[in-house]
Short mmCIF file of C-alpha atoms in Angstrom, two decimals:
data_model
loop_
_atom_site.label_atom_id
_atom_site.label_comp_id
_atom_site.label_asym_id
_atom_site.label_seq_id
_atom_site.Cartn_x
_atom_site.Cartn_y
_atom_site.Cartn_z
CA MET A 264 17.74 -15.82 -6.66
CA SER A 265 15.21 -14.04 -4.92
CA LEU A 266 15.57 -10.59 -3.14
CA SER A 267 14.30 -10.93 0.50
CA ILE A 268 12.17 -7.71 1.94
CA GLY A 269 11.30 -6.35 5.05
CA ILE A 270 8.92 -3.89 5.79
CA ILE A 271 8.60 -1.66 7.92
CA GLY A 272 5.43 0.84 8.64
CA LEU A 273 1.46 -0.35 7.84
CA SER A 274 -0.07 2.68 9.13
CA SER A 275 1.50 5.14 5.87
CA PHE A 276 -0.34 3.48 2.42
CA TYR A 277 2.95 1.92 0.89
CA GLY A 278 4.07 0.05 3.50
CA PRO A 279 1.45 -2.45 2.32
CA ALA A 280 1.12 -0.85 -1.02
CA PHE A 281 5.05 -1.62 -1.78
CA ALA A 282 4.59 -5.76 0.20
CA GLU A 283 1.60 -6.31 -3.13
CA ARG A 284 4.43 -4.93 -5.98
CA ALA A 285 7.17 -7.47 -3.86
CA SER A 286 4.91 -10.86 -3.77
CA ALA A 287 3.44 -10.07 -7.23
CA ARG A 288 7.65 -10.76 -8.40
CA PRO A 289 8.46 -13.69 -8.69
CA ASP A 290 12.17 -12.90 -7.77
CA CYS A 291 11.14 -11.46 -4.87
CA SER A 292 9.54 -11.88 -1.31
CA VAL A 293 7.80 -10.59 1.86
CA VAL A 294 9.29 -12.25 4.73
CA ALA A 295 8.71 -9.87 7.72
CA VAL A 296 7.04 -6.83 9.01
CA THR A 297 7.07 -4.54 12.17
CA ALA A 298 3.59 -2.48 12.29
CA GLY A 299 5.90 0.40 13.25
CA GLY A 300 4.03 0.83 17.10
CA VAL A 301 0.95 0.98 15.70
CA ASP A 302 -1.86 -1.18 17.21
CA ASP A 303 -4.10 -3.32 15.03
CA LYS A 304 -7.09 -1.30 16.20
CA THR A 305 -5.59 1.85 14.98
CA LEU A 306 -4.11 0.21 11.66
CA THR A 307 -8.27 -1.19 10.40
CA THR A 308 -9.49 2.39 11.70
CA LEU A 309 -7.07 3.88 8.36
CA GLY A 310 -8.39 1.38 6.23
CA ARG A 311 -4.69 -0.79 6.02
CA PRO A 312 -4.28 -4.57 6.94
CA SER A 313 -4.12 -5.98 10.33
CA ARG A 314 -0.89 -7.21 11.72
CA THR A 315 -1.81 -10.96 11.82
CA SER A 316 -3.59 -10.47 7.77
CA PHE A 317 -0.71 -8.57 6.42
CA ALA A 318 1.44 -11.94 6.98
CA GLN A 319 -1.26 -14.18 6.06
CA GLU A 320 -1.43 -12.76 2.71
CA HIS A 321 2.60 -12.27 2.24
CA SER A 322 3.39 -15.27 4.35
CA CYS A 323 5.96 -13.74 6.94
CA LYS A 324 7.18 -13.44 9.78
CA ILE A 325 5.08 -10.74 12.26
CA VAL A 326 8.28 -9.15 14.55
CA ASP A 327 8.00 -6.61 17.03
CA ASP A 328 10.64 -4.15 15.70
CA ALA A 329 12.61 -2.72 13.23
CA ASP A 330 15.84 -4.15 14.35
CA LYS A 331 14.82 -8.08 13.90
CA VAL A 332 13.25 -6.60 10.61
CA LEU A 333 16.59 -5.56 9.40
CA GLU A 334 18.23 -9.29 10.76
CA LEU A 335 15.81 -11.07 8.45
CA ALA A 336 15.09 -8.97 5.34
CA ASP A 337 18.56 -8.20 2.00
CA SER A 338 16.44 -4.57 1.89
CA VAL A 339 13.46 -2.96 3.90
CA VAL A 340 11.12 -0.51 2.50
CA VAL A 341 10.62 1.82 4.93
CA ALA A 342 6.69 3.26 6.38
CA THR A 343 6.59 4.57 9.64
CA PRO A 344 5.15 7.76 10.91
CA THR A 345 7.63 10.79 9.11
CA SER A 346 8.32 11.98 12.42
CA ARG A 347 10.86 8.77 12.93
CA ARG A 348 10.98 8.29 8.87
CA GLY A 349 14.05 9.35 8.75
CA PRO A 350 15.52 8.31 11.30
CA ASP A 351 13.71 4.97 10.81
CA ALA A 352 15.88 4.88 6.99
CA ARG A 353 19.34 5.85 8.24
CA HIS A 354 18.80 2.73 11.16
CA ALA A 355 18.96 0.52 7.78
CA LEU A 356 21.73 2.35 5.82
CA LEU A 357 24.13 1.81 9.63
CA ARG A 358 23.31 -1.46 8.91
CA ASP A 359 23.86 -1.68 5.49
CA VAL A 360 19.98 -3.00 4.75
CA PRO A 361 18.84 -0.60 1.69
CA VAL A 362 16.28 1.07 1.65
CA LEU A 363 12.75 1.95 0.18
CA VAL A 364 11.60 5.15 2.00
CA ALA A 365 7.68 6.36 1.32
CA LYS A 366 6.72 9.64 -0.04
CA PRO A 367 7.67 12.00 1.97
CA ALA A 368 11.29 10.70 3.35
CA ALA A 369 10.77 12.53 6.04
CA ALA A 370 8.76 14.91 8.44
CA ASP A 371 11.08 18.08 7.62
CA TYR A 372 13.90 19.33 5.01
CA GLU A 373 16.76 18.63 7.71
CA ALA A 374 15.34 15.38 8.39
CA ALA A 375 16.04 14.02 5.01
CA ARG A 376 18.81 16.08 3.55
CA GLU A 377 20.80 13.83 6.84
CA LEU A 378 18.93 10.32 5.41
CA ALA A 379 20.47 11.04 2.00
CA ALA A 380 23.90 12.17 3.76
CA THR A 381 23.95 9.05 5.46
CA ALA A 382 23.22 6.82 2.47
CA THR A 383 26.51 8.80 0.45
CA GLU A 384 28.74 7.89 3.24
CA THR A 385 27.40 3.82 3.82
CA ASP A 386 27.74 3.64 0.47
CA THR A 387 24.04 2.20 0.89
CA PRO A 388 21.30 2.16 -2.14
CA LEU A 389 18.20 4.48 -0.97
CA VAL A 390 15.63 5.09 -2.86
CA PHE A 391 13.28 7.60 -2.49
CA THR A 392 9.35 7.03 -3.78
CA ARG A 393 8.49 9.66 -6.52
CA PRO A 394 5.56 8.46 -8.15
CA ALA A 395 5.53 11.09 -11.03
CA ARG A 396 9.31 10.38 -12.54
CA TYR A 397 7.83 7.01 -13.20
CA ASP A 398 4.54 8.55 -14.72
CA ASP A 399 4.81 7.78 -19.10
CA GLY A 400 3.40 11.85 -19.59
CA VAL A 401 5.20 13.19 -16.93
CA GLY A 402 8.07 11.50 -18.15
CA SER A 403 7.62 12.18 -22.26
CA VAL A 404 7.88 15.80 -20.75
CA ALA A 405 10.81 16.00 -19.40
CA GLN A 406 12.65 13.82 -21.92
CA ARG A 407 11.18 16.49 -24.72
CA VAL A 408 12.13 19.42 -21.97
CA VAL A 409 15.67 17.84 -22.28
CA ASP A 410 16.25 17.42 -26.36
CA GLY A 411 15.30 20.96 -27.06
CA THR A 412 12.17 20.14 -28.25
CA ILE A 413 9.85 23.76 -26.98
CA GLY A 414 13.44 26.24 -26.91
CA ASP A 415 14.38 27.29 -23.14
CA VAL A 416 12.32 26.84 -20.14
CA VAL A 417 10.46 30.40 -19.49
CA ALA A 418 7.86 29.25 -17.41
CA VAL A 419 6.96 25.67 -15.27
CA ARG A 420 3.28 25.29 -13.75
CA ALA A 421 2.64 21.86 -11.82
CA ALA A 422 -0.58 21.10 -10.17
CA ILE A 423 -1.12 18.03 -7.85
CA ARG A 424 -4.85 16.83 -6.14
CA HIS A 425 -6.20 14.43 -4.27
CA ASP A 426 -9.04 13.11 -1.82
CA ARG A 427 -8.98 14.85 1.45
CA VAL A 428 -7.35 12.72 4.25
CA PRO A 429 -9.71 10.49 6.28
CA ALA A 430 -10.62 11.90 8.99
CA ALA A 431 -10.81 8.30 10.40
CA GLY A 432 -8.14 7.50 12.09
CA ILE A 433 -6.71 10.78 12.02
CA ASP A 434 -4.37 10.78 15.48
CA ALA A 435 -1.85 8.02 13.73
CA ASN A 436 -2.27 9.06 10.29
CA ALA A 437 0.99 8.10 9.14
CA GLU A 438 1.79 12.01 6.68
CA HIS A 439 -0.82 13.74 8.42
CA ALA A 440 -1.67 13.66 12.23
CA PRO A 441 -0.65 16.41 14.19
CA GLY A 442 3.42 16.43 14.45
CA GLU A 443 4.04 14.68 10.80
CA ALA A 444 5.02 15.97 7.55
CA GLY A 445 1.31 17.29 6.25
CA SER A 446 0.38 18.00 2.77
CA ALA A 447 2.98 20.67 3.26
CA TYR A 448 5.77 18.23 1.83
CA ALA A 449 3.58 14.83 1.63
CA MET A 450 1.93 16.51 -1.89
CA SER A 451 3.14 19.70 -2.59
CA VAL A 452 6.45 17.69 -2.64
CA TYR A 453 4.92 16.25 -5.90
CA THR A 454 4.68 19.87 -7.69
CA ALA A 455 8.05 21.46 -6.25
CA ASP A 456 10.38 17.46 -7.90
CA ALA A 457 8.84 18.93 -10.54
CA LEU A 458 9.65 22.40 -10.89
CA LEU A 459 13.06 21.37 -10.38
CA TRP A 460 13.23 18.32 -12.70
CA LEU A 461 11.75 20.76 -15.41
CA THR A 462 13.58 23.83 -14.88
CA ASP A 463 17.09 21.71 -13.51
CA CYS A 464 17.90 25.15 -12.70
CA ASP A 465 18.14 26.71 -8.93
CA PRO A 466 15.68 28.90 -7.01
CA HIS A 467 15.32 31.91 -6.26
CA ARG A 468 13.05 33.63 -4.75
CA VAL A 469 9.60 32.22 -3.76
CA THR A 470 5.89 32.81 -2.18
CA ALA A 471 3.72 31.13 -0.75
CA GLU A 472 0.08 31.19 0.53
CA TYR A 473 -1.28 27.73 2.59
CA GLU A 474 -4.82 27.08 3.66
CA ASN A 475 -6.57 24.52 6.24
CA THR A 476 -10.77 25.66 4.05
CA ASN A 477 -12.07 21.53 4.19
CA SER A 478 -10.36 19.51 6.55
CA PRO A 479 -11.07 20.71 9.80
CA HIS A 480 -9.81 17.35 11.57
CA SER A 481 -6.22 18.65 9.78
CA SER A 482 -4.01 21.01 12.12
CA HIS A 483 -1.98 20.44 8.54
CA PRO A 484 -4.27 22.72 4.79
CA ASP A 485 -5.51 21.27 2.81
CA LEU A 486 -4.86 23.98 0.38
CA GLY A 487 -1.71 25.54 -0.89
CA THR A 488 -0.28 27.90 -3.70
CA GLY A 489 3.26 29.15 -4.29
CA THR A 490 5.97 30.50 -6.54
CA VAL A 491 9.24 30.22 -7.94
CA ARG A 492 11.52 32.39 -9.68
CA PHE A 493 14.85 30.41 -10.82
CA ASN A 494 18.06 31.80 -11.14
CA ASN A 495 18.24 31.61 -14.91
CA GLY A 496 14.94 33.86 -14.67
CA ALA A 497 12.42 31.53 -15.39
CA LEU A 498 9.40 31.63 -12.94
CA GLY A 499 7.42 28.33 -11.53
CA THR A 500 3.89 27.73 -9.96
CA MET A 501 2.32 25.78 -7.57
CA THR A 502 -1.23 24.65 -6.72
CA MET A 503 -1.92 21.54 -4.48
CA THR A 504 -5.75 20.57 -3.63
CA TYR A 505 -5.98 18.21 -0.89
CA SER A 506 -9.94 18.80 0.48
CA THR A 507 -12.25 17.74 -1.74
CA ASP A 508 -13.31 13.50 -2.35
CA CYS A 509 -13.41 14.04 -7.00
CA ARG A 510 -9.37 12.54 -7.02
CA GLU A 511 -10.89 9.91 -8.76
CA ALA A 512 -12.36 11.75 -12.15
CA TRP A 513 -10.52 14.91 -12.46
CA GLY A 514 -6.03 13.36 -11.61
CA ASN A 515 -3.64 13.18 -9.43
CA TRP A 516 -1.16 15.09 -10.63
CA GLU A 517 -0.82 18.17 -14.06
CA VAL A 518 2.50 19.93 -15.27
CA GLU A 519 2.65 23.32 -18.62
CA VAL A 520 5.76 23.68 -19.76
CA VAL A 521 6.09 27.13 -21.74
CA GLY A 522 9.52 27.27 -23.76
CA THR A 523 10.59 30.00 -25.78
CA ASP A 524 10.09 28.08 -29.15
CA GLY A 525 6.78 25.54 -26.86
CA ILE A 526 3.89 24.51 -24.80
CA LEU A 527 4.15 21.04 -23.49
CA ARG A 528 1.39 20.28 -20.45
CA THR A 529 0.17 16.30 -20.22
CA VAL A 530 -2.20 16.03 -17.14
CA HIS A 531 -2.43 12.59 -14.51
CA GLN A 532 -5.43 11.11 -15.00
CA GLY A 533 -6.05 7.56 -16.16
CA TYR A 534 -9.30 8.16 -18.02
CA GLU A 535 -10.06 9.95 -21.83
CA GLY A 536 -13.54 11.01 -20.70
CA ILE A 537 -15.73 11.77 -17.58
CA HIS A 538 -19.47 9.97 -17.44
CA TRP A 539 -21.96 12.12 -15.96
CA ARG A 540 -25.33 10.90 -14.33
CA THR A 541 -28.76 11.99 -12.48
CA GLY A 542 -28.72 10.30 -8.34
CA ASP A 543 -27.38 10.71 -5.37
CA PHE A 544 -23.31 11.24 -5.45
CA ASP A 545 -22.98 8.07 -3.10
CA GLU A 546 -24.74 6.89 -6.34
CA ARG A 547 -22.38 7.41 -7.79
CA SER A 548 -23.52 9.48 -10.61
CA THR A 549 -20.02 9.62 -12.00
CA SER A 550 -17.44 7.22 -13.62
CA VAL A 551 -14.65 7.62 -15.61
CA PHE A 552 -13.89 5.09 -18.92
CA GLY A 553 -11.06 4.76 -21.22
CA ARG A 554 -6.83 5.39 -21.01
CA THR A 555 -4.79 2.90 -18.44
CA THR A 556 -2.65 5.65 -15.94
CA SER A 557 1.68 4.47 -15.76
CA PRO A 558 2.39 1.44 -13.33
CA VAL A 559 4.13 3.88 -10.79
CA LEU A 560 4.08 2.01 -8.01
CA GLU A 561 5.22 -1.21 -10.05
CA ARG A 562 8.06 0.38 -11.71
CA LEU A 563 9.62 2.65 -8.71
CA PHE A 564 9.94 -0.92 -6.91
CA ASP A 565 11.99 -2.76 -10.34
CA ALA A 566 14.37 0.28 -9.74
CA PHE A 567 14.33 -0.10 -6.45
CA VAL A 568 14.87 -3.94 -6.85
CA GLU A 569 17.72 -3.33 -9.62
CA THR A 570 18.95 -0.03 -8.05
CA VAL A 571 19.60 -3.71 -4.82
CA ARG A 572 20.67 -5.88 -7.08
CA SER A 573 23.47 -3.47 -9.05
CA GLY A 574 24.73 -1.31 -6.25
CA ARG A 575 23.68 2.13 -9.13
CA PRO A 576 21.95 4.38 -7.72
CA PRO A 577 17.99 4.75 -9.25
CA GLN A 578 18.90 7.62 -12.76
CA THR A 579 15.90 9.56 -11.19
CA PRO A 580 15.42 10.41 -9.03
CA SER A 581 18.81 10.61 -7.26
CA ALA A 582 19.20 11.04 -3.08
CA GLU A 583 20.62 15.54 -3.67
CA ASP A 584 17.05 15.49 -6.55
CA ALA A 585 15.17 14.04 -4.21
CA THR A 586 15.98 16.09 -1.16
CA ALA A 587 15.70 19.16 -2.86
CA ALA A 588 12.39 18.62 -3.27
CA LEU A 589 12.06 18.33 -0.26
CA GLY A 590 14.41 22.61 1.09
CA LEU A 591 12.05 23.92 -2.00
CA CYS A 592 8.20 21.83 0.26
CA ARG A 593 10.04 23.87 3.53
CA ALA A 594 10.31 27.28 1.40
CA TRP A 595 7.45 27.60 0.84
CA GLU A 596 6.24 26.36 4.10
CA HIS A 597 8.32 29.38 5.14
CA ALA A 598 7.10 31.90 2.90
CA ALA A 599 3.34 31.40 3.83
CA ASP A 600 4.11 31.32 7.28
CA SER A 601 6.14 34.74 6.58
CA GLY A 602 6.18 36.41 3.58
CA ARG A 603 8.66 36.16 0.66
CA VAL A 604 11.61 34.60 0.74
CA ILE A 605 14.53 34.70 -0.83
CA LEU A 606 16.89 32.40 -0.78
CA ASP A 607 20.58 33.19 -1.24
CA HIS A 608 21.72 29.30 -0.95
CA TRP A 609 20.93 26.52 -2.41
CA PRO A 610 20.15 23.72 -0.54
CA PRO A 611 19.32 26.27 1.76
CA THR A 612 20.93 25.02 5.60
CA SER A 613 18.91 26.40 7.13
CA LEU A 614 15.44 28.56 6.90
CA ASP A 615 14.91 29.00 10.33
CA GLY A 616 16.30 31.82 11.04
#
């Protein structure tokens, strides 16, 4: 039996991206889309498909609002702007419709926690987008840690890199417009999730610094660095670089785990080598070759389909894990604003006091 998928929101990368994964499966079909309040001109500016072109590509209906999508689809991808992403996903769950929610799941930790609680209360499948959890390299590191191959974990370092957020359409950018979650959540969640996953321990103290250095059109930081002291004494460090345009040549994320009996390290990059040539940057003077990266989005979408069909939650990440990562993002953000933060309780109930 084919699983019908509805797409709620086109302004985020993840709406069209997961629709492509659905259409590529013989047992899934995209049946309806709503753009989430964003017009076609703005979608084009953002580099997203217009409603008409999307509907033609996936042979689906264009509808006016999320309720109509929920009437037509067995399950939905929620990829609206982050300020409404959590409420939109909760609305679907309250209608007993399974949800695959884009990254980050909400504009802040509190909204993400409320979303996870709704999934528990309604007993409706909710899958969070965590690409690194489905990468072969990172997954292998995590398994080796669990197997005890490097002894006790004493330190973890996680880094995330991305080309800078485009100026075009910034006021409507689903993740990076003013008032949306921004890179402190949309990007730092990679590092937060890795540190919590690989130490398997609650944070106790955090520090952080954020800065906008090279993206004056954005109201959010494009550089970040942070630390975590865990309850067991382990140390975590993170860096977030969002202010350059070299993602293709330098990869997306790095993870290093130091143990009492060894060190593990992996880099998600998609190449074995780099070839530099003379010439201007615009002439593509740098190219990469070798290796194919793990199909993380395909695997993530497959996990969503399996969750819907089986009724069992995905093995990774759990709603608790995904929410905790945004809690750490919130702690870093608070630390950057106010100085060092000591977490007396984890997960935090609030960091605004």
